[in-house]
mmCIF file of N, CA, C and O and ligand atoms in Angstrom:
data_model
loop_
_atom_site.group_PDB
_atom_site.id
_atom_site.type_symbol
_atom_site.label_atom_id
_atom_site.label_comp_id
_atom_site.label_asym_id
_atom_site.label_seq_id
_atom_site.Cartn_x
_atom_site.Cartn_y
_atom_site.Cartn_z
ATOM 1 N N MET A 252 0.956 -1.067 0.157
ATOM 2 C CA MET A 252 0.176 -0.236 0.138
ATOM 3 C C MET A 252 0.729 1.098 -0.321
ATOM 4 O O MET A 252 1.865 1.600 0.688
ATOM 5 N N LEU A 253 0.683 2.175 -0.743
ATOM 6 C CA LEU A 253 1.472 3.249 -0.994
ATOM 7 C C LEU A 253 0.818 4.549 -0.005
ATOM 8 O O LEU A 253 -0.738 4.513 -0.006
ATOM 9 N N GLU A 254 1.690 5.103 0.386
ATOM 10 C CA GLU A 254 1.352 5.665 1.947
ATOM 11 C C GLU A 254 1.086 7.624 0.951
ATOM 12 O O GLU A 254 1.485 7.596 0.091
ATOM 13 N N ILE A 255 0.195 8.241 2.004
ATOM 14 C CA ILE A 255 0.838 10.111 2.027
ATOM 15 C C ILE A 255 1.842 10.173 2.123
ATOM 16 O O ILE A 255 2.713 9.886 3.387
ATOM 17 N N LYS A 256 2.362 11.033 0.702
ATOM 18 C CA LYS A 256 3.643 11.551 0.846
ATOM 19 C C LYS A 256 3.794 12.822 1.077
ATOM 20 O O LYS A 256 2.414 13.468 0.665
ATOM 21 N N LYS A 257 5.080 13.173 1.383
ATOM 22 C CA LYS A 257 5.045 15.251 1.162
ATOM 23 C C LYS A 257 4.538 15.938 -0.133
ATOM 24 O O LYS A 257 4.625 15.018 -0.874
ATOM 25 N N ASN A 258 4.073 16.571 -0.049
ATOM 26 C CA ASN A 258 2.800 17.960 -0.737
ATOM 27 C C ASN A 258 1.862 17.546 -1.565
ATOM 28 O O ASN A 258 2.054 17.722 -2.231
ATOM 29 N N ASP A 259 1.413 16.410 -0.559
ATOM 30 C CA ASP A 259 -0.020 15.504 -1.081
ATOM 31 C C ASP A 259 -1.001 16.595 -0.617
ATOM 32 O O ASP A 259 -0.928 17.235 0.466
ATOM 33 N N ALA A 260 -2.178 16.611 -1.481
ATOM 34 C CA ALA A 260 -3.140 17.291 -0.693
ATOM 35 C C ALA A 260 -3.987 16.103 -0.217
ATOM 36 O O ALA A 260 -4.683 14.931 -0.390
ATOM 37 N N VAL A 261 -4.667 17.252 0.935
ATOM 38 C CA VAL A 261 -4.962 15.872 2.027
ATOM 39 C C VAL A 261 -6.244 16.752 2.655
ATOM 40 O O VAL A 261 -6.590 18.499 2.645
ATOM 41 N N VAL A 262 -7.248 16.071 3.235
ATOM 42 C CA VAL A 262 -8.687 16.779 3.798
ATOM 43 C C VAL A 262 -8.350 16.260 5.366
ATOM 44 O O VAL A 262 -7.931 15.397 5.473
ATOM 45 N N VAL A 263 -8.765 17.191 6.505
ATOM 46 C CA VAL A 263 -8.770 16.894 7.771
ATOM 47 C C VAL A 263 -10.174 16.197 8.261
ATOM 48 O O VAL A 263 -10.806 16.508 7.453
ATOM 49 N N LEU A 264 -9.940 14.908 9.104
ATOM 50 C CA LEU A 264 -11.314 14.225 8.671
ATOM 51 C C LEU A 264 -11.519 13.943 11.038
ATOM 52 O O LEU A 264 -12.726 14.285 10.359
ATOM 53 N N ALA A 265 -10.438 14.789 11.403
ATOM 54 C CA ALA A 265 -11.322 14.971 12.993
ATOM 55 C C ALA A 265 -10.361 16.569 13.171
ATOM 56 O O ALA A 265 -9.817 17.277 12.739
ATOM 57 N N GLY A 266 -11.071 16.806 14.369
ATOM 58 C CA GLY A 266 -10.677 17.743 15.040
ATOM 59 C C GLY A 266 -11.028 19.330 14.820
ATOM 60 O O GLY A 266 -11.859 19.406 14.114
ATOM 61 N N LYS A 267 -10.128 20.386 15.508
ATOM 62 C CA LYS A 267 -10.611 21.681 15.279
ATOM 63 C C LYS A 267 -10.907 21.696 13.715
ATOM 64 O O LYS A 267 -11.149 22.887 13.283
ATOM 65 N N ASP A 268 -9.685 21.716 12.745
ATOM 66 C CA ASP A 268 -9.877 21.855 11.489
ATOM 67 C C ASP A 268 -10.526 20.781 10.781
ATOM 68 O O ASP A 268 -10.001 20.695 9.619
ATOM 69 N N LYS A 269 -11.029 20.177 11.203
ATOM 70 C CA LYS A 269 -12.286 19.197 10.744
ATOM 71 C C LYS A 269 -12.529 19.820 9.282
ATOM 72 O O LYS A 269 -13.127 20.380 9.046
ATOM 73 N N GLY A 270 -12.204 18.551 7.602
ATOM 74 C CA GLY A 270 -13.137 19.817 6.719
ATOM 75 C C GLY A 270 -12.127 20.500 6.061
ATOM 76 O O GLY A 270 -12.407 20.782 4.681
ATOM 77 N N LYS A 271 -10.923 20.861 6.415
ATOM 78 C CA LYS A 271 -9.929 22.021 6.022
ATOM 79 C C LYS A 271 -9.082 21.323 5.214
ATOM 80 O O LYS A 271 -8.927 20.179 5.651
ATOM 81 N N ARG A 272 -8.793 21.830 3.379
ATOM 82 C CA ARG A 272 -7.534 21.184 3.601
ATOM 83 C C ARG A 272 -5.926 21.395 3.124
ATOM 84 O O ARG A 272 -5.689 23.237 3.592
ATOM 85 N N GLY A 273 -5.114 20.581 2.858
ATOM 86 C CA GLY A 273 -4.254 21.637 3.177
ATOM 87 C C GLY A 273 -2.875 20.451 2.206
ATOM 88 O O GLY A 273 -3.389 19.264 1.635
ATOM 89 N N LYS A 274 -1.612 21.205 2.148
ATOM 90 C CA LYS A 274 -0.587 20.396 1.509
ATOM 91 C C LYS A 274 -0.211 19.583 2.791
ATOM 92 O O LYS A 274 0.454 20.503 3.505
ATOM 93 N N VAL A 275 0.649 18.736 2.804
ATOM 94 C CA VAL A 275 1.476 17.574 3.324
ATOM 95 C C VAL A 275 2.659 18.156 3.200
ATOM 96 O O VAL A 275 3.187 18.733 2.255
ATOM 97 N N LEU A 276 3.405 19.211 4.736
ATOM 98 C CA LEU A 276 4.438 19.178 4.603
ATOM 99 C C LEU A 276 5.761 18.289 5.104
ATOM 100 O O LEU A 276 7.028 18.645 4.460
ATOM 101 N N SER A 277 5.120 17.903 6.180
ATOM 102 C CA SER A 277 6.052 16.335 6.256
ATOM 103 C C SER A 277 5.469 15.857 7.433
ATOM 104 O O SER A 277 4.391 16.224 7.580
ATOM 105 N N LEU A 278 6.016 14.516 7.310
ATOM 106 C CA LEU A 278 5.352 13.389 7.759
ATOM 107 C C LEU A 278 6.266 12.745 8.909
ATOM 108 O O LEU A 278 7.148 12.155 8.135
ATOM 109 N N SER A 279 5.849 11.798 9.274
ATOM 110 C CA SER A 279 6.905 10.965 10.439
ATOM 111 C C SER A 279 6.443 9.740 10.571
ATOM 112 O O SER A 279 4.915 9.431 11.115
ATOM 113 N N ARG A 280 6.580 8.718 9.285
ATOM 114 C CA ARG A 280 5.855 7.189 9.365
ATOM 115 C C ARG A 280 5.755 6.894 10.927
ATOM 116 O O ARG A 280 5.031 5.850 11.642
ATOM 117 N N GLU A 281 6.958 6.792 11.455
ATOM 118 C CA GLU A 281 7.372 5.799 12.673
ATOM 119 C C GLU A 281 6.425 6.196 13.527
ATOM 120 O O GLU A 281 5.779 5.650 14.389
ATOM 121 N N LYS A 282 5.842 7.494 13.423
ATOM 122 C CA LYS A 282 5.282 8.143 15.008
ATOM 123 C C LYS A 282 3.682 8.265 14.311
ATOM 124 O O LYS A 282 3.182 8.616 14.869
ATOM 125 N N GLY A 283 3.230 8.028 12.812
ATOM 126 C CA GLY A 283 2.131 7.949 12.532
ATOM 127 C C GLY A 283 1.785 9.382 12.394
ATOM 128 O O GLY A 283 0.075 9.767 13.111
ATOM 129 N N ARG A 284 2.599 10.370 12.060
ATOM 130 C CA ARG A 284 2.169 12.250 12.361
ATOM 131 C C ARG A 284 2.280 12.635 11.413
ATOM 132 O O ARG A 284 3.982 12.087 10.130
ATOM 133 N N VAL A 285 1.516 14.264 10.892
ATOM 134 C CA VAL A 285 1.785 14.589 9.829
ATOM 135 C C VAL A 285 1.505 15.523 10.063
ATOM 136 O O VAL A 285 0.762 16.481 10.780
ATOM 137 N N PHE A 286 2.045 16.973 9.717
ATOM 138 C CA PHE A 286 2.639 18.475 9.650
ATOM 139 C C PHE A 286 1.658 18.502 8.398
ATOM 140 O O PHE A 286 2.526 18.511 6.951
ATOM 141 N N VAL A 287 0.710 19.173 8.098
ATOM 142 C CA VAL A 287 -0.344 19.926 6.701
ATOM 143 C C VAL A 287 -0.279 21.484 6.924
ATOM 144 O O VAL A 287 -0.417 22.078 7.565
ATOM 145 N N GLU A 288 -0.102 22.105 5.971
ATOM 146 C CA GLU A 288 0.040 23.813 5.647
ATOM 147 C C GLU A 288 -1.261 24.203 6.565
ATOM 148 O O GLU A 288 -2.152 23.790 5.500
ATOM 149 N N GLY A 289 -0.859 25.332 6.936
ATOM 150 C CA GLY A 289 -1.976 25.964 7.519
ATOM 151 C C GLY A 289 -3.152 25.163 8.686
ATOM 152 O O GLY A 289 -4.114 25.844 8.951
ATOM 153 N N ILE A 290 -2.828 23.981 8.688
ATOM 154 C CA ILE A 290 -3.671 23.360 9.473
ATOM 155 C C ILE A 290 -3.112 22.621 11.058
ATOM 156 O O ILE A 290 -1.462 22.669 11.490
ATOM 157 N N ASN A 291 -3.964 23.369 11.935
ATOM 158 C CA ASN A 291 -3.809 22.730 13.234
ATOM 159 C C ASN A 291 -2.457 23.878 13.887
ATOM 160 O O ASN A 291 -1.963 23.552 14.583
ATOM 161 N N LYS A 292 -2.520 25.024 13.463
ATOM 162 C CA LYS A 292 -2.346 26.296 13.652
ATOM 163 C C LYS A 292 -1.439 26.410 15.339
ATOM 164 O O LYS A 292 -3.012 26.485 16.161
ATOM 165 N N ILE A 293 -0.067 25.930 16.136
ATOM 166 C CA ILE A 293 -0.609 26.316 17.655
ATOM 167 C C ILE A 293 0.484 27.435 17.902
ATOM 168 O O ILE A 293 1.729 27.436 16.950
ATOM 169 N N LYS A 294 0.231 28.311 18.972
ATOM 170 C CA LYS A 294 1.135 29.164 18.921
ATOM 171 C C LYS A 294 2.104 29.034 19.817
ATOM 172 O O LYS A 294 2.463 28.277 20.965
ATOM 173 N N LYS A 295 3.352 29.325 19.555
ATOM 174 C CA LYS A 295 4.251 29.024 20.618
ATOM 175 C C LYS A 295 5.272 30.507 20.504
ATOM 176 O O LYS A 295 5.192 31.290 19.834
ATOM 177 N N HIS A 296 5.734 30.314 22.025
ATOM 178 C CA HIS A 296 6.268 31.452 22.564
ATOM 179 C C HIS A 296 8.031 30.965 21.779
ATOM 180 O O HIS A 296 8.729 30.061 22.028
ATOM 181 N N ALA A 297 8.396 32.210 21.047
ATOM 182 C CA ALA A 297 9.958 32.108 20.852
ATOM 183 C C ALA A 297 10.496 32.893 21.098
ATOM 184 O O ALA A 297 10.800 34.087 21.472
ATOM 185 N N LYS A 298 12.010 32.756 21.599
ATOM 186 C CA LYS A 298 12.768 33.460 22.192
ATOM 187 C C LYS A 298 13.932 34.140 20.739
ATOM 188 O O LYS A 298 13.568 33.926 19.807
ATOM 189 N N PRO A 299 14.476 35.157 21.366
ATOM 190 C CA PRO A 299 14.539 36.180 20.202
ATOM 191 C C PRO A 299 16.161 35.133 19.028
ATOM 192 O O PRO A 299 16.648 34.665 20.294
ATOM 193 N N SER A 300 15.730 34.892 17.890
ATOM 194 C CA SER A 300 17.194 34.691 17.337
ATOM 195 C C SER A 300 17.774 35.515 15.862
ATOM 196 O O SER A 300 16.652 35.994 15.887
ATOM 197 N N LYS A 301 18.224 34.788 15.689
ATOM 198 C CA LYS A 301 19.394 35.119 14.237
ATOM 199 C C LYS A 301 17.961 35.511 13.284
ATOM 200 O O LYS A 301 17.547 36.180 12.707
ATOM 201 N N SER A 302 17.120 34.353 13.190
ATOM 202 C CA SER A 302 16.043 34.543 12.161
ATOM 203 C C SER A 302 15.041 34.823 12.755
ATOM 204 O O SER A 302 14.063 35.205 11.614
ATOM 205 N N PHE A 303 14.965 35.278 14.133
ATOM 206 C CA PHE A 303 13.890 36.046 14.236
ATOM 207 C C PHE A 303 14.152 36.769 15.361
ATOM 208 O O PHE A 303 13.944 36.605 16.777
ATOM 209 N N PRO A 304 14.935 37.893 15.328
ATOM 210 C CA PRO A 304 15.268 38.920 16.252
ATOM 211 C C PRO A 304 14.465 39.012 17.425
ATOM 212 O O PRO A 304 14.808 39.666 18.730
ATOM 213 N N GLU A 305 12.970 39.940 16.910
ATOM 214 C CA GLU A 305 12.225 40.222 18.003
ATOM 215 C C GLU A 305 11.364 39.381 19.159
ATOM 216 O O GLU A 305 11.240 39.465 19.939
ATOM 217 N N GLY A 306 11.790 37.852 18.411
ATOM 218 C CA GLY A 306 11.307 36.955 19.570
ATOM 219 C C GLY A 306 9.816 37.123 19.919
ATOM 220 O O GLY A 306 9.073 37.675 19.151
ATOM 221 N N GLY A 307 9.336 36.552 20.909
ATOM 222 C CA GLY A 307 7.369 36.745 20.898
ATOM 223 C C GLY A 307 6.733 35.596 20.422
ATOM 224 O O GLY A 307 7.387 34.882 20.563
ATOM 225 N N ILE A 308 5.766 35.666 19.772
ATOM 226 C CA ILE A 308 4.871 34.354 19.833
ATOM 227 C C ILE A 308 4.627 34.124 18.128
ATOM 228 O O ILE A 308 4.894 35.049 17.125
ATOM 229 N N ILE A 309 4.980 33.069 17.714
ATOM 230 C CA ILE A 309 4.665 32.908 16.608
ATOM 231 C C ILE A 309 4.213 32.084 15.879
ATOM 232 O O ILE A 309 3.711 30.513 17.373
ATOM 233 N N GLU A 310 3.199 31.293 15.277
ATOM 234 C CA GLU A 310 2.375 30.316 14.879
ATOM 235 C C GLU A 310 3.068 29.346 14.270
ATOM 236 O O GLU A 310 3.614 29.646 13.293
ATOM 237 N N LYS A 311 2.624 28.055 14.345
ATOM 238 C CA LYS A 311 3.339 27.218 12.970
ATOM 239 C C LYS A 311 2.296 25.627 13.546
ATOM 240 O O LYS A 311 1.357 26.156 14.317
ATOM 241 N N GLU A 312 2.465 24.857 12.077
ATOM 242 C CA GLU A 312 1.703 23.851 12.295
ATOM 243 C C GLU A 312 1.914 22.575 13.616
ATOM 244 O O GLU A 312 3.475 21.904 13.836
ATOM 245 N N GLY A 313 0.870 22.157 13.974
ATOM 246 C CA GLY A 313 0.664 21.188 15.098
ATOM 247 C C GLY A 313 1.058 19.794 14.392
ATOM 248 O O GLY A 313 0.344 19.874 13.325
ATOM 249 N N SER A 314 0.978 18.802 14.836
ATOM 250 C CA SER A 314 1.006 17.424 14.010
ATOM 251 C C SER A 314 -0.256 17.555 13.982
ATOM 252 O O SER A 314 -0.779 17.059 14.893
ATOM 253 N N LEU A 315 -0.250 16.377 13.150
ATOM 254 C CA LEU A 315 -1.600 15.591 13.298
ATOM 255 C C LEU A 315 -1.893 13.708 13.248
ATOM 256 O O LEU A 315 -0.572 13.748 12.691
ATOM 257 N N SER A 316 -2.518 13.307 13.565
ATOM 258 C CA SER A 316 -2.426 11.801 12.962
ATOM 259 C C SER A 316 -2.574 11.164 11.772
ATOM 260 O O SER A 316 -3.761 11.874 11.560
ATOM 261 N N ILE A 317 -1.656 10.563 11.420
ATOM 262 C CA ILE A 317 -1.822 10.358 9.706
ATOM 263 C C ILE A 317 -3.412 9.970 9.462
ATOM 264 O O ILE A 317 -3.831 10.070 8.284
ATOM 265 N N SER A 318 -3.851 8.744 9.857
ATOM 266 C CA SER A 318 -4.917 8.642 9.974
ATOM 267 C C SER A 318 -6.242 9.310 10.545
ATOM 268 O O SER A 318 -7.683 9.073 9.895
ATOM 269 N N ASN A 319 -6.269 10.676 10.550
ATOM 270 C CA ASN A 319 -6.970 11.679 10.827
ATOM 271 C C ASN A 319 -6.986 12.827 9.358
ATOM 272 O O ASN A 319 -7.507 13.599 9.598
ATOM 273 N N VAL A 320 -6.239 12.066 8.462
ATOM 274 C CA VAL A 320 -6.342 12.375 7.445
ATOM 275 C C VAL A 320 -6.094 11.621 5.917
ATOM 276 O O VAL A 320 -6.172 11.072 6.279
ATOM 277 N N MET A 321 -7.209 12.213 4.912
ATOM 278 C CA MET A 321 -7.299 11.582 3.939
ATOM 279 C C MET A 321 -6.560 12.644 2.548
ATOM 280 O O MET A 321 -7.044 13.296 2.151
ATOM 281 N N LEU A 322 -6.330 11.173 1.455
ATOM 282 C CA LEU A 322 -5.835 12.110 0.561
ATOM 283 C C LEU A 322 -7.061 12.687 -0.430
ATOM 284 O O LEU A 322 -8.093 12.014 -0.146
ATOM 285 N N VAL A 323 -6.900 13.506 -1.191
ATOM 286 C CA VAL A 323 -7.639 13.958 -2.183
ATOM 287 C C VAL A 323 -8.030 14.673 -3.166
ATOM 288 O O VAL A 323 -6.464 14.540 -3.957
ATOM 289 N N CYS A 324 -8.852 13.291 -3.906
ATOM 290 C CA CYS A 324 -8.447 13.570 -5.660
ATOM 291 C C CYS A 324 -9.387 14.482 -6.275
ATOM 292 O O CYS A 324 -9.937 15.567 -5.892
ATOM 293 N N GLN A 325 -8.200 15.973 -6.876
ATOM 294 C CA GLN A 325 -8.528 16.262 -7.345
ATOM 295 C C GLN A 325 -9.896 16.560 -8.549
ATOM 296 O O GLN A 325 -10.704 17.752 -8.739
ATOM 297 N N HIS A 326 -10.217 15.200 -8.827
ATOM 298 C CA HIS A 326 -11.166 14.797 -10.511
ATOM 299 C C HIS A 326 -12.669 14.653 -9.483
ATOM 300 O O HIS A 326 -13.194 15.617 -9.710
ATOM 301 N N CYS A 327 -12.813 13.804 -8.440
ATOM 302 C CA CYS A 327 -13.905 14.232 -7.186
ATOM 303 C C CYS A 327 -13.664 14.872 -6.510
ATOM 304 O O CYS A 327 -14.827 15.215 -6.007
ATOM 305 N N ASP A 328 -13.417 16.282 -6.255
ATOM 306 C CA ASP A 328 -12.995 17.177 -5.043
ATOM 307 C C ASP A 328 -13.408 16.572 -3.798
ATOM 308 O O ASP A 328 -14.423 17.575 -3.725
ATOM 309 N N LYS A 329 -12.738 15.900 -3.096
ATOM 310 C CA LYS A 329 -12.980 15.666 -1.946
ATOM 311 C C LYS A 329 -11.882 14.174 -1.742
ATOM 312 O O LYS A 329 -11.513 14.170 -2.350
ATOM 313 N N GLY A 330 -12.135 13.807 -0.308
ATOM 314 C CA GLY A 330 -10.911 12.988 0.200
ATOM 315 C C GLY A 330 -11.507 11.773 -0.271
ATOM 316 O O GLY A 330 -12.624 11.118 0.048
ATOM 317 N N VAL A 331 -10.306 11.037 -0.767
ATOM 318 C CA VAL A 331 -11.063 9.454 -1.421
ATOM 319 C C VAL A 331 -10.060 8.506 -0.449
ATOM 320 O O VAL A 331 -9.256 8.423 -0.471
ATOM 321 N N ARG A 332 -10.632 7.216 -0.647
ATOM 322 C CA ARG A 332 -9.661 6.523 -0.726
ATOM 323 C C ARG A 332 -8.812 5.880 -2.065
ATOM 324 O O ARG A 332 -9.459 6.162 -2.588
ATOM 325 N N TYR A 333 -7.866 5.077 -1.854
ATOM 326 C CA TYR A 333 -7.172 5.278 -3.122
ATOM 327 C C TYR A 333 -6.470 3.295 -3.159
ATOM 328 O O TYR A 333 -6.331 2.588 -1.671
ATOM 329 N N ARG A 334 -6.397 3.437 -4.202
ATOM 330 C CA ARG A 334 -5.622 1.905 -4.163
ATOM 331 C C ARG A 334 -4.880 1.922 -4.664
ATOM 332 O O ARG A 334 -4.044 2.977 -5.441
ATOM 333 N N SER A 335 -3.760 1.251 -5.147
ATOM 334 C CA SER A 335 -2.510 1.140 -5.678
ATOM 335 C C SER A 335 -2.349 0.323 -6.803
ATOM 336 O O SER A 335 -2.765 -0.948 -6.539
ATOM 337 N N THR A 336 -1.679 0.660 -8.103
ATOM 338 C CA THR A 336 -1.736 -0.073 -8.945
ATOM 339 C C THR A 336 -1.016 0.018 -10.031
ATOM 340 O O THR A 336 -0.071 1.123 -9.883
ATOM 341 N N MET A 337 -0.463 -0.803 -10.339
ATOM 342 C CA MET A 337 1.591 -1.226 -11.431
ATOM 343 C C MET A 337 0.610 -0.278 -12.538
ATOM 344 O O MET A 337 -0.513 -0.972 -13.649
ATOM 345 N N THR A 338 1.590 0.414 -13.116
ATOM 346 C CA THR A 338 1.725 0.915 -14.582
ATOM 347 C C THR A 338 2.257 0.176 -15.015
ATOM 348 O O THR A 338 2.756 -0.774 -14.910
ATOM 349 N N GLU A 339 1.291 0.609 -16.662
ATOM 350 C CA GLU A 339 2.242 -0.507 -18.023
ATOM 351 C C GLU A 339 4.219 -0.752 -17.597
ATOM 352 O O GLU A 339 4.306 -2.524 -18.425
ATOM 353 N N ASP A 340 4.424 0.446 -17.044
ATOM 354 C CA ASP A 340 5.717 0.122 -17.359
ATOM 355 C C ASP A 340 6.329 0.149 -16.050
ATOM 356 O O ASP A 340 7.438 0.064 -15.510
ATOM 357 N N GLY A 341 5.477 -0.534 -14.739
ATOM 358 C CA GLY A 341 6.058 -1.223 -13.365
ATOM 359 C C GLY A 341 6.011 -0.199 -12.666
ATOM 360 O O GLY A 341 6.237 -0.635 -11.490
ATOM 361 N N ARG A 342 5.499 0.964 -12.530
ATOM 362 C CA ARG A 342 5.817 1.639 -12.192
ATOM 363 C C ARG A 342 4.227 1.601 -10.936
ATOM 364 O O ARG A 342 3.217 1.567 -11.547
ATOM 365 N N LYS A 343 4.473 1.963 -9.721
ATOM 366 C CA LYS A 343 3.042 1.403 -8.815
ATOM 367 C C LYS A 343 2.660 3.221 -8.543
ATOM 368 O O LYS A 343 3.473 4.487 -7.789
ATOM 369 N N VAL A 344 1.297 3.442 -8.782
ATOM 370 C CA VAL A 344 0.808 4.521 -8.360
ATOM 371 C C VAL A 344 -0.699 4.317 -7.566
ATOM 372 O O VAL A 344 -0.702 3.555 -7.568
ATOM 373 N N ARG A 345 -1.107 5.490 -7.016
ATOM 374 C CA ARG A 345 -2.232 5.188 -6.289
ATOM 375 C C ARG A 345 -3.313 6.141 -6.914
ATOM 376 O O ARG A 345 -3.024 6.989 -7.426
ATOM 377 N N THR A 346 -4.296 5.057 -7.397
ATOM 378 C CA THR A 346 -5.068 5.412 -7.648
ATOM 379 C C THR A 346 -6.776 5.508 -7.391
ATOM 380 O O THR A 346 -6.970 5.327 -5.738
ATOM 381 N N CYS A 347 -7.371 7.110 -7.441
ATOM 382 C CA CYS A 347 -9.005 7.188 -6.611
ATOM 383 C C CYS A 347 -9.802 5.829 -6.810
ATOM 384 O O CYS A 347 -10.161 5.392 -8.126
ATOM 385 N N VAL A 348 -10.145 5.533 -5.765
ATOM 386 C CA VAL A 348 -11.158 4.379 -6.127
ATOM 387 C C VAL A 348 -12.605 4.272 -6.879
ATOM 388 O O VAL A 348 -13.197 3.471 -7.073
ATOM 389 N N HIS A 349 -12.701 6.093 -6.910
ATOM 390 C CA HIS A 349 -13.836 6.598 -6.966
ATOM 391 C C HIS A 349 -13.991 6.810 -8.830
ATOM 392 O O HIS A 349 -14.931 6.477 -9.659
ATOM 393 N N CYS A 350 -12.660 7.316 -9.076
ATOM 394 C CA CYS A 350 -12.368 7.728 -10.539
ATOM 395 C C CYS A 350 -11.820 6.934 -11.286
ATOM 396 O O CYS A 350 -11.188 7.333 -12.699
ATOM 397 N N GLY A 351 -10.631 6.430 -10.843
ATOM 398 C CA GLY A 351 -9.242 5.500 -11.464
ATOM 399 C C GLY A 351 -8.589 6.741 -11.573
ATOM 400 O O GLY A 351 -7.653 6.687 -12.211
ATOM 401 N N ASN A 352 -8.642 7.969 -11.219
ATOM 402 C CA ASN A 352 -7.149 9.047 -11.329
ATOM 403 C C ASN A 352 -6.206 9.070 -10.536
ATOM 404 O O ASN A 352 -6.354 8.362 -9.520
ATOM 405 N N VAL A 353 -5.095 9.125 -10.604
ATOM 406 C CA VAL A 353 -4.042 9.199 -10.407
ATOM 407 C C VAL A 353 -3.653 10.149 -9.344
ATOM 408 O O VAL A 353 -3.891 11.272 -9.930
ATOM 409 N N LEU A 354 -3.738 9.816 -8.234
ATOM 410 C CA LEU A 354 -3.470 10.839 -7.340
ATOM 411 C C LEU A 354 -1.983 11.056 -6.991
ATOM 412 O O LEU A 354 -0.881 10.141 -7.462
HETATM 413 ZN ZN1 LIG B 16 -11.677 10.731 -7.842
#
């Protein structure tokens, strides 16, 4: 089974950002956590640093459980289940179970 990857478009299935969409920024398969652009923003206190000389409060994405996001099919325009399919040249791709679109 092919999994969610960096830069995938996903929709959030649970929590305060339920229904929102974003792009996968990074993920940890070992921990089962995923960071999605603009989702689950948390405020953090930052000490002044070289890149952030003022210090203060910064907003940052918090991680979500991978099981709480679903891959978005652009064709179906919603979160979908997918299957892995072998292409004619032997590559594994993820295809939408509804429309067959390669995700
Ligand atoms: Zn689809």
